[in-house]
Amino acid sequence: MLAMAYLLSATKLKSYAQCPRAYYYRYEYGLKQPSVFGAAVLGTALHVTLAQLYQDWHYQEPLPSEEWLRYCWENQIGALTVAQVEEGWQILWRYFETEIVPLGVMQRPLATEGRIQGLTQVNGLEFRLTGRYDRLDSLEDGLELIDYKSAKNPTMPATDMVDLQLGLYSLALEQRYGKLLRRMSLLFLRTGERVTYEVTYEHRRQVETVIGELVLRLLDEEDWQPRCGEQCGQCAYARYCSAVDAEPEPLPEVQRKSRKLQLCFSL
């Protein structure tokens, strides 16, 4: 049977970099992580509206009208309360006035609501790189990835997570578009704040290093050593970990899927 490439995302890489043993419990052994977040209905409606705003506009005029923005929004409000509809419209109108109108013309993005996919080979193993973006813009010298943030109390992502995201996305997007990812911008829809990160070669090198370390543990399944730190206090798997508890609970039985790694050979 043909083995598939090993799936990697920025979230998985961050989990591994934070603690190899927690990574093993979740992604290799198969323990489920409890979910604490419900569906963000308003956030989803805002994301889809902005995707349609850019994707379906005819671009025969410099700027879309308020009527076009409202049309896109009203296509998404079926599951919202009256209060959410009003709140969502205020968020979108602020975005329109701060992100589009001042430019004088709405630029057509390269893609919206897309999936990042790429392949990389490290130490004879093939990895499939995955991720998502809300918008991808063309720059004179490369690409800019746009990520909308719609939560009421958003937190800035940790620096290590951003670094791994930038490196992984840079590798995958260059394969797909033949252009370098130059920056990633987070747009906080409720406040209008924009936070931009510049992409450097160091981000790619860091991701390649972390993947290389992961490869060694995938080939030697006995060496998933814990990495203790502040994260241990919130770890969903702490009760199974000997580094946290001198007498940890035994791992529950789970139905594990056989893992197949794609070996790559140079001919």
Tab-separated table of C-alpha atoms in Angstrom:
chain	number	residue	atom	x	y	z
A	1	MET	CA	0.000	0.000	0.000
A	2	LEU	CA	1.358	3.429	-0.927
A	3	ALA	CA	2.240	5.554	2.089
A	4	MET	CA	0.942	9.104	2.265
A	5	ALA	CA	3.018	12.178	3.013
A	6	TYR	CA	2.998	13.146	6.707
A	7	LEU	CA	0.567	16.019	7.341
A	8	LEU	CA	1.998	19.151	8.988
A	9	SER	CA	0.415	22.462	9.973
A	10	ALA	CA	1.712	25.454	11.904
A	11	THR	CA	-0.401	24.334	14.874
A	12	LYS	CA	1.179	20.884	14.853
A	13	LEU	CA	4.679	22.330	14.558
A	14	LYS	CA	4.056	24.672	17.487
A	15	SER	CA	2.687	21.786	19.555
A	16	TYR	CA	5.797	19.733	18.834
A	17	ALA	CA	8.185	22.622	19.546
A	18	GLN	CA	6.425	23.266	22.861
A	19	CYS	CA	6.470	19.651	24.074
A	20	PRO	CA	7.270	16.510	22.038
A	21	ARG	CA	5.442	14.256	24.507
A	22	ALA	CA	2.192	16.253	24.352
A	23	TYR	CA	2.518	16.152	20.560
A	24	TYR	CA	2.857	12.372	20.730
A	25	TYR	CA	-0.206	11.989	22.950
A	26	ARG	CA	-2.381	14.050	20.600
A	27	TYR	CA	-1.138	13.354	17.086
A	28	GLU	CA	0.661	10.004	17.269
A	29	TYR	CA	-1.110	8.077	20.040
A	30	GLY	CA	-4.478	9.625	19.205
A	31	LEU	CA	-5.790	11.094	22.470
A	32	LYS	CA	-8.483	13.645	21.732
A	33	GLN	CA	-8.097	17.154	23.093
A	34	PRO	CA	-11.246	18.554	24.732
A	35	SER	CA	-12.786	21.466	22.863
A	36	VAL	CA	-13.707	24.570	24.843
A	37	PHE	CA	-14.875	26.872	22.057
A	38	GLY	CA	-18.254	26.964	20.402
A	39	ALA	CA	-18.952	27.947	16.824
A	40	ALA	CA	-18.354	31.631	16.165
A	41	VAL	CA	-21.414	32.288	13.986
A	42	LEU	CA	-20.883	36.040	13.638
A	43	GLY	CA	-17.192	35.603	12.888
A	44	THR	CA	-17.935	33.081	10.157
A	45	ALA	CA	-20.506	35.417	8.575
A	46	LEU	CA	-17.970	38.274	8.555
A	47	HIS	CA	-15.269	36.130	6.949
A	48	VAL	CA	-17.561	34.844	4.210
A	49	THR	CA	-18.910	38.343	3.512
A	50	LEU	CA	-15.415	39.767	3.041
A	51	ALA	CA	-14.510	36.868	0.763
A	52	GLN	CA	-17.544	37.579	-1.457
A	53	LEU	CA	-16.881	41.337	-1.344
A	54	TYR	CA	-13.533	40.791	-3.078
A	55	GLN	CA	-14.191	37.608	-5.014
A	56	ASP	CA	-17.454	38.491	-6.771
A	57	TRP	CA	-16.946	42.228	-7.417
A	58	HIS	CA	-16.698	42.979	-11.155
A	59	TYR	CA	-13.790	45.477	-10.759
A	60	GLN	CA	-15.117	47.651	-13.600
A	61	GLU	CA	-15.295	50.583	-11.175
A	62	PRO	CA	-12.589	51.714	-8.753
A	63	LEU	CA	-14.628	51.095	-5.607
A	64	PRO	CA	-17.666	48.954	-4.794
A	65	SER	CA	-20.708	50.736	-3.435
A	66	GLU	CA	-22.347	50.537	-0.033
A	67	GLU	CA	-25.138	48.599	-1.742
A	68	TRP	CA	-22.674	45.909	-2.840
A	69	LEU	CA	-21.260	45.569	0.659
A	70	ARG	CA	-24.775	45.331	2.113
A	71	TYR	CA	-25.765	42.743	-0.509
A	72	CYS	CA	-22.793	40.563	0.434
A	73	TRP	CA	-23.627	40.913	4.132
A	74	GLU	CA	-27.319	40.141	3.778
A	75	ASN	CA	-26.451	36.859	2.075
A	76	GLN	CA	-24.906	35.690	5.367
A	77	ILE	CA	-27.234	36.890	8.127
A	78	GLY	CA	-29.788	34.070	8.149
A	79	ALA	CA	-28.451	32.442	11.339
A	80	LEU	CA	-27.753	35.696	13.222
A	81	THR	CA	-29.761	37.552	15.836
A	82	VAL	CA	-30.953	41.111	15.200
A	83	ALA	CA	-28.197	42.403	17.491
A	84	GLN	CA	-25.543	40.386	15.658
A	85	VAL	CA	-26.743	41.673	12.293
A	86	GLU	CA	-26.374	45.272	13.462
A	87	GLU	CA	-23.015	44.609	15.123
A	88	GLY	CA	-21.713	42.820	12.045
A	89	TRP	CA	-22.752	45.653	9.733
A	90	GLN	CA	-20.941	48.218	11.902
A	91	ILE	CA	-17.779	46.071	11.802
A	92	LEU	CA	-17.962	45.724	8.023
A	93	TRP	CA	-18.647	49.426	7.452
A	94	ARG	CA	-15.623	50.356	9.589
A	95	TYR	CA	-13.514	47.925	7.563
A	96	PHE	CA	-14.794	49.427	4.309
A	97	GLU	CA	-13.976	52.986	5.440
A	98	THR	CA	-10.507	52.201	6.802
A	99	GLU	CA	-9.184	49.422	4.545
A	100	ILE	CA	-10.748	50.121	1.134
A	101	VAL	CA	-11.945	53.714	0.665
A	102	PRO	CA	-8.624	55.443	1.555
A	103	LEU	CA	-6.852	53.492	-1.237
A	104	GLY	CA	-9.124	55.004	-3.888
A	105	VAL	CA	-9.405	51.656	-5.646
A	106	MET	CA	-10.095	48.138	-4.444
A	107	GLN	CA	-7.319	45.844	-5.598
A	108	ARG	CA	-8.280	42.374	-6.783
A	109	PRO	CA	-6.641	39.797	-4.476
A	110	LEU	CA	-4.772	36.808	-5.820
A	111	ALA	CA	-7.104	34.510	-3.861
A	112	THR	CA	-9.626	34.518	-1.000
A	113	GLU	CA	-10.573	31.902	1.607
A	114	GLY	CA	-7.850	29.594	0.345
A	115	ARG	CA	-5.969	26.542	1.526
A	116	ILE	CA	-2.193	26.432	1.642
A	117	GLN	CA	-0.631	23.209	0.427
A	118	GLY	CA	2.926	22.211	-0.302
A	119	LEU	CA	5.427	19.387	-0.001
A	120	THR	CA	8.855	19.258	1.567
A	121	GLN	CA	11.362	16.470	2.020
A	122	VAL	CA	13.576	16.163	5.097
A	123	ASN	CA	15.974	13.313	5.821
A	124	GLY	CA	14.242	10.992	3.375
A	125	LEU	CA	10.677	11.651	4.608
A	126	GLU	CA	8.011	13.598	2.736
A	127	PHE	CA	5.762	16.086	4.530
A	128	ARG	CA	2.575	17.754	3.294
A	129	LEU	CA	2.368	21.342	4.530
A	130	THR	CA	-1.121	22.715	5.125
A	131	GLY	CA	-2.760	25.914	6.311
A	132	ARG	CA	-5.496	28.412	5.515
A	133	TYR	CA	-5.692	32.120	4.724
A	134	ASP	CA	-8.483	34.660	4.384
A	135	ARG	CA	-6.898	36.672	1.584
A	136	LEU	CA	-3.737	36.568	-0.474
A	137	ASP	CA	-2.557	39.803	-2.105
A	138	SER	CA	0.061	40.315	-4.805
A	139	LEU	CA	2.914	42.702	-4.081
A	140	GLU	CA	5.510	44.046	-6.484
A	141	ASP	CA	8.116	41.728	-4.975
A	142	GLY	CA	6.014	38.829	-3.690
A	143	LEU	CA	2.919	38.035	-1.631
A	144	GLU	CA	1.087	39.258	1.457
A	145	LEU	CA	-1.119	36.917	3.462
A	146	ILE	CA	-4.124	38.509	5.203
A	147	ASP	CA	-5.715	36.907	8.273
A	148	TYR	CA	-8.969	38.401	9.648
A	149	LYS	CA	-9.471	38.302	13.423
A	150	SER	CA	-13.086	38.701	14.517
A	151	ALA	CA	-13.155	37.505	18.155
A	152	LYS	CA	-14.452	39.883	20.830
A	153	ASN	CA	-11.341	39.554	22.979
A	154	PRO	CA	-8.593	38.527	20.581
A	155	THR	CA	-5.135	37.796	21.899
A	156	MET	CA	-1.944	38.368	19.991
A	157	PRO	CA	-0.440	35.062	18.871
A	158	ALA	CA	2.763	34.026	20.601
A	159	THR	CA	5.944	34.958	18.769
A	160	ASP	CA	7.046	31.342	18.375
A	161	MET	CA	3.710	30.452	16.773
A	162	VAL	CA	3.958	33.365	14.331
A	163	ASP	CA	7.533	32.429	13.401
A	164	LEU	CA	6.506	28.853	12.588
A	165	GLN	CA	3.470	30.059	10.622
A	166	LEU	CA	5.568	32.418	8.532
A	167	GLY	CA	8.163	29.781	7.763
A	168	LEU	CA	5.680	27.059	6.860
A	169	TYR	CA	3.477	29.366	4.767
A	170	SER	CA	6.525	30.749	2.989
A	171	LEU	CA	7.672	27.278	1.930
A	172	ALA	CA	4.214	26.208	0.733
A	173	LEU	CA	3.188	29.415	-1.066
A	174	GLU	CA	6.417	29.651	-3.021
A	175	GLN	CA	5.745	26.165	-4.386
A	176	ARG	CA	2.183	27.113	-5.347
A	177	TYR	CA	2.736	30.587	-6.814
A	178	GLY	CA	6.461	30.772	-7.497
A	179	LYS	CA	6.663	33.958	-5.402
A	180	LEU	CA	8.093	34.700	-1.973
A	181	LEU	CA	5.813	35.455	0.967
A	182	ARG	CA	6.995	38.903	2.084
A	183	ARG	CA	4.649	39.612	4.975
A	184	MET	CA	1.594	38.459	6.906
A	185	SER	CA	-0.947	40.944	8.257
A	186	LEU	CA	-3.498	40.324	10.994
A	187	LEU	CA	-6.603	42.531	10.629
A	188	PHE	CA	-8.600	42.874	13.858
A	189	LEU	CA	-12.047	43.556	12.471
A	190	ARG	CA	-13.638	44.943	15.651
A	191	THR	CA	-10.963	47.595	16.260
A	192	GLY	CA	-9.547	48.217	12.798
A	193	GLU	CA	-6.029	47.475	14.047
A	194	ARG	CA	-3.540	45.940	11.613
A	195	VAL	CA	-0.456	44.058	12.798
A	196	THR	CA	2.110	43.125	10.142
A	197	TYR	CA	4.983	40.644	10.332
A	198	GLU	CA	7.831	40.665	7.837
A	199	VAL	CA	8.969	37.283	6.523
A	200	THR	CA	12.691	36.486	6.523
A	201	TYR	CA	14.868	33.570	5.517
A	202	GLU	CA	15.331	32.843	9.227
A	203	HIS	CA	11.657	31.868	9.489
A	204	ARG	CA	12.120	29.210	6.815
A	205	ARG	CA	15.326	27.955	8.392
A	206	GLN	CA	13.611	27.644	11.788
A	207	VAL	CA	10.749	25.588	10.331
A	208	GLU	CA	13.187	23.296	8.529
A	209	THR	CA	15.074	22.792	11.815
A	210	VAL	CA	11.914	21.914	13.769
A	211	ILE	CA	10.776	19.514	11.036
A	212	GLY	CA	14.230	17.914	11.075
A	213	GLU	CA	13.945	17.317	14.825
A	214	LEU	CA	10.460	15.887	14.366
A	215	VAL	CA	11.749	13.473	11.726
A	216	LEU	CA	14.194	11.931	14.204
A	217	ARG	CA	11.395	11.212	16.656
A	218	LEU	CA	9.087	9.836	13.979
A	219	LEU	CA	11.819	7.367	13.024
A	220	ASP	CA	12.580	6.547	16.688
A	221	GLU	CA	9.203	6.340	18.410
A	222	GLU	CA	10.743	5.707	21.840
A	223	ASP	CA	12.110	9.236	22.246
A	224	TRP	CA	9.141	11.589	22.802
A	225	GLN	CA	10.701	13.400	25.749
A	226	PRO	CA	8.617	15.997	27.644
A	227	ARG	CA	9.602	19.642	27.616
A	228	CYS	CA	8.455	21.147	30.894
A	229	GLY	CA	7.364	24.752	31.272
A	230	GLU	CA	4.421	27.041	31.984
A	231	GLN	CA	2.340	25.097	29.444
A	232	CYS	CA	2.256	22.078	31.787
A	233	GLY	CA	-0.334	23.766	34.006
A	234	GLN	CA	-2.828	23.912	31.122
A	235	CYS	CA	-1.852	20.705	29.338
A	236	ALA	CA	-4.794	18.402	28.614
A	237	TYR	CA	-2.492	15.385	28.993
A	238	ALA	CA	-0.712	16.310	32.237
A	239	ARG	CA	-2.271	13.461	34.207
A	240	TYR	CA	-0.611	10.929	31.899
A	241	CYS	CA	2.845	12.551	32.020
A	242	SER	CA	5.582	11.329	34.399
A	243	ALA	CA	7.271	14.738	34.200
A	244	VAL	CA	4.212	16.327	35.861
A	245	ASP	CA	2.966	13.524	38.133
A	246	ALA	CA	5.229	10.982	39.854
A	247	GLU	CA	2.429	8.429	39.507
A	248	PRO	CA	0.725	9.282	36.204
A	249	GLU	CA	-2.498	7.663	35.075
A	250	PRO	CA	-2.150	4.912	32.468
A	251	LEU	CA	-2.935	5.981	28.920
A	252	PRO	CA	-6.491	5.047	27.915
A	253	GLU	CA	-6.945	2.589	25.093
A	254	VAL	CA	-7.650	4.267	21.776
A	255	GLN	CA	-8.220	2.946	18.301
A	256	ARG	CA	-4.988	3.932	16.641
A	257	LYS	CA	-4.638	4.273	12.917
A	258	SER	CA	-1.527	2.793	11.399
A	259	ARG	CA	0.867	5.581	10.480
A	260	LYS	CA	2.635	5.317	7.146
A	261	LEU	CA	5.507	7.617	6.285
A	262	GLN	CA	6.344	8.459	2.707
A	263	LEU	CA	9.999	7.635	2.085
A	264	CYS	CA	11.664	9.610	-0.677
A	265	PHE	CA	14.649	8.459	-2.671
A	266	SER	CA	16.912	10.486	-4.922
A	267	LEU	CA	17.647	8.719	-8.210
